[in-house]
Coordinates of C-alpha atoms in Angstrom, one line a residue:
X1 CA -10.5 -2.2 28.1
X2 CA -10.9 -5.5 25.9
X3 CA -10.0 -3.4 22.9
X4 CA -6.8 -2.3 24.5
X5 CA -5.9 -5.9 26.2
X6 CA -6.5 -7.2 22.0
X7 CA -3.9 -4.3 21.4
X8 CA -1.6 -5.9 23.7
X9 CA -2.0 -8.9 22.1
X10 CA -1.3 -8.0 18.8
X11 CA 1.7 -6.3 19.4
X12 CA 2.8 -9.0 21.0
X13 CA 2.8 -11.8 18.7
X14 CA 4.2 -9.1 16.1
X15 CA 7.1 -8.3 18.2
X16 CA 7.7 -12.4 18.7
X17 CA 8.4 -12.7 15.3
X18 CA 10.1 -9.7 14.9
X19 CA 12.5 -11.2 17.6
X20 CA 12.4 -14.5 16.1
X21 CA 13.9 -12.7 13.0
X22 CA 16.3 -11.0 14.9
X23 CA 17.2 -13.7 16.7
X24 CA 17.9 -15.5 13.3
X25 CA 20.0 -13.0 11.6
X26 CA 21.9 -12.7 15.3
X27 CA 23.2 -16.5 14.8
X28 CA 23.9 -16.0 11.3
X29 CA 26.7 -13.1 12.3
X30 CA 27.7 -15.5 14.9
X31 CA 29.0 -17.9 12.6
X32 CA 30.2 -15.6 10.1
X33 CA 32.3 -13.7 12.7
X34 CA 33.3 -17.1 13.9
X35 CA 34.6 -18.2 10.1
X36 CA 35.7 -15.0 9.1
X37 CA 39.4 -16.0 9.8
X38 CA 39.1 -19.2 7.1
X39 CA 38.2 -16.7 4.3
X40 CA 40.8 -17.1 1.4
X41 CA 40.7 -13.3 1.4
X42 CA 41.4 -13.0 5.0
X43 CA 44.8 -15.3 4.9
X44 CA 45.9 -13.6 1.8
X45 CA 45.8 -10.4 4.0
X46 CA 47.5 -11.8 6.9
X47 CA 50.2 -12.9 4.9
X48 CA 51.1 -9.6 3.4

């Protein structure tokens, strides 16, 4: 039972930081999505 609570455990913490990292890349689109719009690229497209 031990051995399987340590399994638990481990799989745990891994999937914290897995979500940590997801969490990360999650903001990142955030603000791209939310700057998308300013890109040069973007206007130039609009104003076609």
């Amino acid at each position: 039972f031990l051995s399987y609570l340590d399994l638990i455990i481990q799989y745990n913490s891994e999937m914290v930081e897995a979500f940590e990292g997801h969490t990360k890349a999650l903001k990142e689109l955030d603000k791209s999505i939310q700057t998308y719009g300013d890109r040069s690229e973007v206007r130039a497209i609009k104003q076609l």
